[in-house]
Amino acid sequence: MTMPEILKPLKTWEHLSGARRKPSEYEIVSTNLHYSTDDQNSPFELDPNFDIALWFKKYRNESPIKHPDWNSFRDPDEIVYRTYNLIQDGQEAYVFGLLDQFSDREHDKALSPSWVALLGRLYTPNRYLFHSLQMHSAYICQMAQASTISNCATYQTADHLRWLTHTAYRTAELAKVHGAAGFGLNEKNRWLSDPAWLDIRELVEKALVAWDWAESFVVLNLIVKPSIEGATIRSLGESARRNGDTLLGLLSDAQLVDASRHQKWSRALVKKMLEQDENREQLRVWIRKWMPLAKAAINSYCQYLVEVPDAAERSIATVEEFHASLGL
Amino acid sequence: MTILDRSEWYDIARETNWTPTFVTEEELFPEVMTGGLGVTRDKWEKYDEPYKTSYPEYVKIQREKDAGAYSVKAALERNKLFETADPGWISILKSHYGGLALGEYAAMSAEARMTRFGPAPGMRNMATFGMLDENRHTQLQLYFPHEHCSKDRQFDWAVKAYHTNEWAAIATRRMVDDLFLGRDAISIAIMLTFAFETGFTNMQFLGLSSDAAEVGDYTFSSLISSIQTDESRHAQIGGPALEVLIANGKKAEAERMVYQGIAGAWRLFCVLTGPSMDYNTPLAHRKHSFKEFMQEWIIGQFERSLIDLGLDLPWYWDKLVAEFDYMHHAYQLGLWYWRPTIWWNPAAGVTPDERDWLEEKYPGWNDTFGKCWDVIIENVVAGRMDKTYPETLPILCNMSQLPICAIPGNGWNVKDYPLEYQGRTYHFNSEIDRWMFQQSPERYRDHMSLVDRLLAGQIQPPDIGGILKYMNIAPGECGDDAHKYAWADAYRVNPFSKSAA
C-alpha cells in the first residue's frame, strides 16, 4: 500500500482550519457536534429503521426545508454556556432585586381589586403557556440539523423555564396578599376553559405536534412566540402600567430581552434557509397555514385588555412586520 | 429583604400538566418518544424529583462553577504539563475527550427528549437543567483539549472521533445511541440518568479526577470533578421515574431497563476507563486498580440503590463481577495491538514492575494475559515489529461492537455466543450481550458491525490500508506505542525477567 502523507497538527479543529482567522471560543465549542446527521439513511449506530430512527429520518432528514450545509449556521449573539449564565445571572439579580423592593413596599396590597381579578385571569395562567414554549423549544433542540441551531434552542428552552419561574413566584406572592382571589388554584381551569385562553391553547397544542423540525421551528419562533409575546407579555405589561402595577411592567420588559434574543437567531436561521430559494415558498405555506390560528389567539386574549384598545391590532401587525422583514 | 423561599413557589412551577383537547393525549405524548410502558400520565403526578433547584439558583451556581474551572485552566496554562507528563497520561486525555465530548452533546439531546416528552412536569424542569449541564460538559471538554491541537494532531479527535467509522468510535456511538440518544424519555430517565450517570460517570469522573491530581494534572482534575457535581444532580431524574413504574406494576420491565443500562455502560467503561487506570496511568500514580474502583463505586453503589428501590440484582450480576478480573485486560491487548486504528497512543503498561503490580491486583495475570505480552515482548526485543501489528480485524460482537475476547493463555475461556435471528447469525461476546439483543431485536437487527461491513465488501480494499481509510484515520493521527517502546528496554537487558512475579 502507498503511505499517505503524514498529517501535521493544525491550529484548530480540522473542520475550522480552512478559515482565514482564528476561530472564536463560540466556534470551537459549538460547531459540528451532531453526528446523527452524518448518515442520512441511518441516524444511529443501530438498526436503520427502528421506530426512533424512522422518526428522525421522517421529521428531520426528509424535511421539505433543505440546505447543503446546516453546520454553517451561526448564532448572531454567539452565546456559549458560560456567557449564558453570566448574562442570566445578572438578569435574575435584577429581577429578584425588583421583587425584593416591590415586596418591601407592599406593592401587591395597593393593587385594585379589578386588576387583581384580571391578573388571576390573564397573567398567572401564563405558566402553562410558558411551559409549552419550554417543551416546544426542547423539541427543536433535539431535532435540529446543526448543533449551532440546537444550542440556540437549548438556551431558549431555559429562558422559558425562567419565565415560568417568574410567573410561579408572582403567583405565590399574590396568593399571600390576595388569598381569596384563587391564585395558585384557578390557573389550570382558566387555561383549560376561559375564552381568553382557548385560542392560545389551541395554537400551542397544535404547534407542539407539528413534528417536521423546520415547521416546528417556524410555528414556534415565527408564529407562536411573536404572537404571545405581543399579547400576553408586552400588551399585558402595558395594561399593568396603566393599572399601577409597575412591577409586572418591568418583569415583562425583562422577559422581552430574552424574546428579542430569540428573534435574532430566528432571523439568522430564516436567512440561512433562504440561501436556498426553493425554501421560500414552503416557509410561506407554513406561515399562511398557522397565521389564522395566531390571529384568533391574539384577538381572543387582547379583547380583555381594555386599557390597551389597540393591543390586538398592534400585536398582529408586529408579527406580520416580522415576517415581511424576513422576506416571507 | 423579602424574597420568598423556594419552597413557597416550587410546586406551582411544576403544576403545568394539562389534558389537551385540541389534540389527543397520545398525539401530545406519543409512545415512541415518551415510552413509559403504558403507565398513564395521571400516575406520573406522583413523580417527585429529590434534588430541587430553580432557575435563578442554577444560573448563579453554574456561573460560579465555571469561573472556577476556567480560572484553574488559565492559571495553569503556562505550566508545562503537556511537555512533562508521562505520555500514558496524555493518551488518557485523548481517549477521554474523543470518547466523551460529543457523547455529552448527545446526552443534551436526550435531556431535551425528557424536557419535551417526559410525562411529569418535575422531570421536564429538571431535564431542562440537564440540557444546560450537558451543553456545559460538551463545551468544557472541547475548549480544554482545543489548546493542544497545535501540538498534536490526535487532539483533533475530541471533535472528530464521533464523525468517523473508527472502531472505538463505532462502539462508543453504539452505547450512546442505544442507552439514550435513540431512546424514549422514560427509558432515558432510567438508562442514562439512573444506570449510566449514577454509577459509571461517577467512576470515570471521580476516579480519573483522583488519578489526575496524583499525576499533577490539576486542570483536568478540577475540570472533571466540576462536571461530576452537575452529573450527581441531574442523575437523580431516574430514581423517582423507577418508583412510579414500580408503583404501577411495571417492576419487571423497569428492572430490565436498568439491567440493559448497566450492561451497556459497563462495556464502554471497560474499554475506555479500564485500560486508562491499569495501563496508561503511570504506575507511581495509581491509587486503586480498575477492579477496586469497580467494586467500590459500581458494585456497592448499584447494590444499595437497587435495594433501596426494591429491585432485584441483575440476573447476570455474578457474570459481570467476574468480568472485572479479565475483560479490560483483553481489551487492552486489543487496543495496543490494533494501535494504528485508534486516535491515542496506548501505553503497553507491561514493564517488569507494572507486571508485578498487575499480578498483585489480578492474581494469575502473568499466566494468562502475560503469556500474550510475552510473545509481543519477544517480537519487540527481536526487532520483529511487523509481527506486533495486525493484518485484519478481530471478530466483533454484534452488541458492543468490541472484539469478542476474554482470557488467553492458561485460563482460556474465549467463546462466541451466537444467535440465529430471522435467517442471520449474530455473534456476541457474552450471554449478557446476547440477552441485550434479545430484549429488542428490532433495535439491532439490520445493523452491521465493522466486520460485517468488511465481509459485505463495503470496505475497499479489504486490507488494513482500506480499513484505515474507511475509519478516516491517517498517519499523524494513528496511534503508536505511548513510550515508543522504551519500556521494552528492561527486557533487552535481561529477557528472562519478564515474568517477575
PDB file of N, CA and C in Angstrom, chain A residues 7 12 28 30 34 38 72-73 90 99 102 111-112 118 129 150 155 173-174 184 220 225 230 232 246 273 300 312-313:
ATOM      1  N   LEU A   7      -0.184  13.478   8.496  1.00  0.00           N
ATOM      2  CA  LEU A   7      -0.934  14.675   8.881  1.00  0.00           C
ATOM      3  C   LEU A   7      -0.188  15.440   9.970  1.00  0.00           C
ATOM      4  N   THR A  12      -6.333  24.547  14.889  1.00  0.00           N
ATOM      5  CA  THR A  12      -7.676  24.394  15.458  1.00  0.00           C
ATOM      6  C   THR A  12      -8.252  23.084  14.953  1.00  0.00           C
ATOM      7  N   ILE A  28     -15.288  27.165  18.485  1.00  0.00           N
ATOM      8  CA  ILE A  28     -14.552  25.993  18.969  1.00  0.00           C
ATOM      9  C   ILE A  28     -15.468  25.031  19.722  1.00  0.00           C
ATOM     10  N   SER A  30     -18.978  24.995  19.682  1.00  0.00           N
ATOM     11  CA  SER A  30     -20.389  24.891  19.271  1.00  0.00           C
ATOM     12  C   SER A  30     -20.628  24.227  17.931  1.00  0.00           C
ATOM     13  N   HIS A  34     -23.403  17.450  16.099  1.00  0.00           N
ATOM     14  CA  HIS A  34     -24.366  16.359  15.875  1.00  0.00           C
ATOM     15  C   HIS A  34     -23.737  15.345  14.920  1.00  0.00           C
ATOM     16  N   ASP A  38     -24.828  12.538  10.092  1.00  0.00           N
ATOM     17  CA  ASP A  38     -23.785  12.148   9.128  1.00  0.00           C
ATOM     18  C   ASP A  38     -24.282  11.156   8.076  1.00  0.00           C
ATOM     19  N   SER A  72     -23.103  25.531   8.794  1.00  0.00           N
ATOM     20  CA  SER A  72     -22.588  26.893   8.630  1.00  0.00           C
ATOM     21  C   SER A  72     -23.447  27.915   9.378  1.00  0.00           C
ATOM     22  N   PHE A  73     -24.541  27.476   9.979  1.00  0.00           N
ATOM     23  CA  PHE A  73     -25.372  28.415  10.759  1.00  0.00           C
ATOM     24  C   PHE A  73     -24.605  28.915  11.978  1.00  0.00           C
ATOM     25  N   GLY A  90     -26.960  37.855  35.877  1.00  0.00           N
ATOM     26  CA  GLY A  90     -27.127  39.305  36.014  1.00  0.00           C
ATOM     27  C   GLY A  90     -28.590  39.710  35.890  1.00  0.00           C
ATOM     28  N   LEU A  99     -38.239  42.228  42.700  1.00  0.00           N
ATOM     29  CA  LEU A  99     -39.214  41.502  43.518  1.00  0.00           C
ATOM     30  C   LEU A  99     -39.039  41.870  44.988  1.00  0.00           C
ATOM     31  N   PHE A 102     -40.180  45.679  45.556  1.00  0.00           N
ATOM     32  CA  PHE A 102     -41.634  45.886  45.467  1.00  0.00           C
ATOM     33  C   PHE A 102     -42.355  45.186  46.608  1.00  0.00           C
ATOM     34  N   LEU A 111     -52.733  47.107  44.860  1.00  0.00           N
ATOM     35  CA  LEU A 111     -53.388  46.815  43.571  1.00  0.00           C
ATOM     36  C   LEU A 111     -54.905  46.834  43.736  1.00  0.00           C
ATOM     37  N   SER A 112     -55.599  47.327  42.720  1.00  0.00           N
ATOM     38  CA  SER A 112     -57.069  47.427  42.809  1.00  0.00           C
ATOM     39  C   SER A 112     -57.691  46.040  42.668  1.00  0.00           C
ATOM     40  N   LEU A 118     -58.058  40.585  37.244  1.00  0.00           N
ATOM     41  CA  LEU A 118     -57.556  40.411  35.888  1.00  0.00           C
ATOM     42  C   LEU A 118     -56.220  39.646  35.884  1.00  0.00           C
ATOM     43  N   LEU A 129     -48.691  28.330  29.466  1.00  0.00           N
ATOM     44  CA  LEU A 129     -48.225  28.767  28.152  1.00  0.00           C
ATOM     45  C   LEU A 129     -46.691  28.738  28.096  1.00  0.00           C
ATOM     46  N   SER A 150     -29.233  23.853  17.609  1.00  0.00           N
ATOM     47  CA  SER A 150     -29.663  23.216  18.865  1.00  0.00           C
ATOM     48  C   SER A 150     -29.281  24.062  20.073  1.00  0.00           C
ATOM     49  N   TYR A 155     -30.776  27.283  24.984  1.00  0.00           N
ATOM     50  CA  TYR A 155     -30.846  28.483  25.831  1.00  0.00           C
ATOM     51  C   TYR A 155     -32.278  29.043  25.824  1.00  0.00           C
ATOM     52  N   GLU A 173     -46.676  34.970  45.525  1.00  0.00           N
ATOM     53  CA  GLU A 173     -46.727  36.267  46.227  1.00  0.00           C
ATOM     54  C   GLU A 173     -48.138  36.829  46.254  1.00  0.00           C
ATOM     55  N   LEU A 174     -48.782  36.789  45.101  1.00  0.00           N
ATOM     56  CA  LEU A 174     -50.151  37.329  45.025  1.00  0.00           C
ATOM     57  C   LEU A 174     -51.100  36.527  45.910  1.00  0.00           C
ATOM     58  N   GLY A 184     -52.840  30.435  42.356  1.00  0.00           N
ATOM     59  CA  GLY A 184     -52.243  29.130  42.637  1.00  0.00           C
ATOM     60  C   GLY A 184     -53.260  28.007  42.617  1.00  0.00           C
ATOM     61  N   LEU A 220     -43.120  27.779  16.091  1.00  0.00           N
ATOM     62  CA  LEU A 220     -42.792  28.303  17.426  1.00  0.00           C
ATOM     63  C   LEU A 220     -42.161  29.696  17.341  1.00  0.00           C
ATOM     64  N   LYS A 225     -44.413  32.390  19.294  1.00  0.00           N
ATOM     65  CA  LYS A 225     -43.705  33.287  20.220  1.00  0.00           C
ATOM     66  C   LYS A 225     -43.949  34.762  19.919  1.00  0.00           C
ATOM     67  N   GLY A 230     -46.316  39.456  22.014  1.00  0.00           N
ATOM     68  CA  GLY A 230     -47.042  40.718  21.806  1.00  0.00           C
ATOM     69  C   GLY A 230     -48.239  40.826  22.721  1.00  0.00           C
ATOM     70  N   THR A 232     -49.549  38.378  25.536  1.00  0.00           N
ATOM     71  CA  THR A 232     -49.586  38.062  26.977  1.00  0.00           C
ATOM     72  C   THR A 232     -48.390  38.625  27.730  1.00  0.00           C
ATOM     73  N   THR A 246     -46.570  48.562  38.360  1.00  0.00           N
ATOM     74  CA  THR A 246     -45.268  48.839  37.751  1.00  0.00           C
ATOM     75  C   THR A 246     -44.415  47.579  37.704  1.00  0.00           C
ATOM     76  N   MET A 273     -31.992  29.532   5.795  1.00  0.00           N
ATOM     77  CA  MET A 273     -32.918  28.721   4.993  1.00  0.00           C
ATOM     78  C   MET A 273     -33.139  29.352   3.618  1.00  0.00           C
ATOM     79  N   SER A 300     -58.532  36.913  20.812  1.00  0.00           N
ATOM     80  CA  SER A 300     -59.314  36.430  21.961  1.00  0.00           C
ATOM     81  C   SER A 300     -58.730  36.942  23.263  1.00  0.00           C
ATOM     82  N   ALA A 312     -54.516  44.089  20.180  1.00  0.00           N
ATOM     83  CA  ALA A 312     -54.585  43.003  19.194  1.00  0.00           C
ATOM     84  C   ALA A 312     -54.040  43.470  17.850  1.00  0.00           C
ATOM     85  N   GLU A 313     -54.514  44.615  17.457  1.00  0.00           N
ATOM     86  CA  GLU A 313     -54.112  45.151  16.158  1.00  0.00           C
ATOM     87  C   GLU A 313     -52.584  45.322  16.092  1.00  0.00           C
TER      88      GLU A 313
END
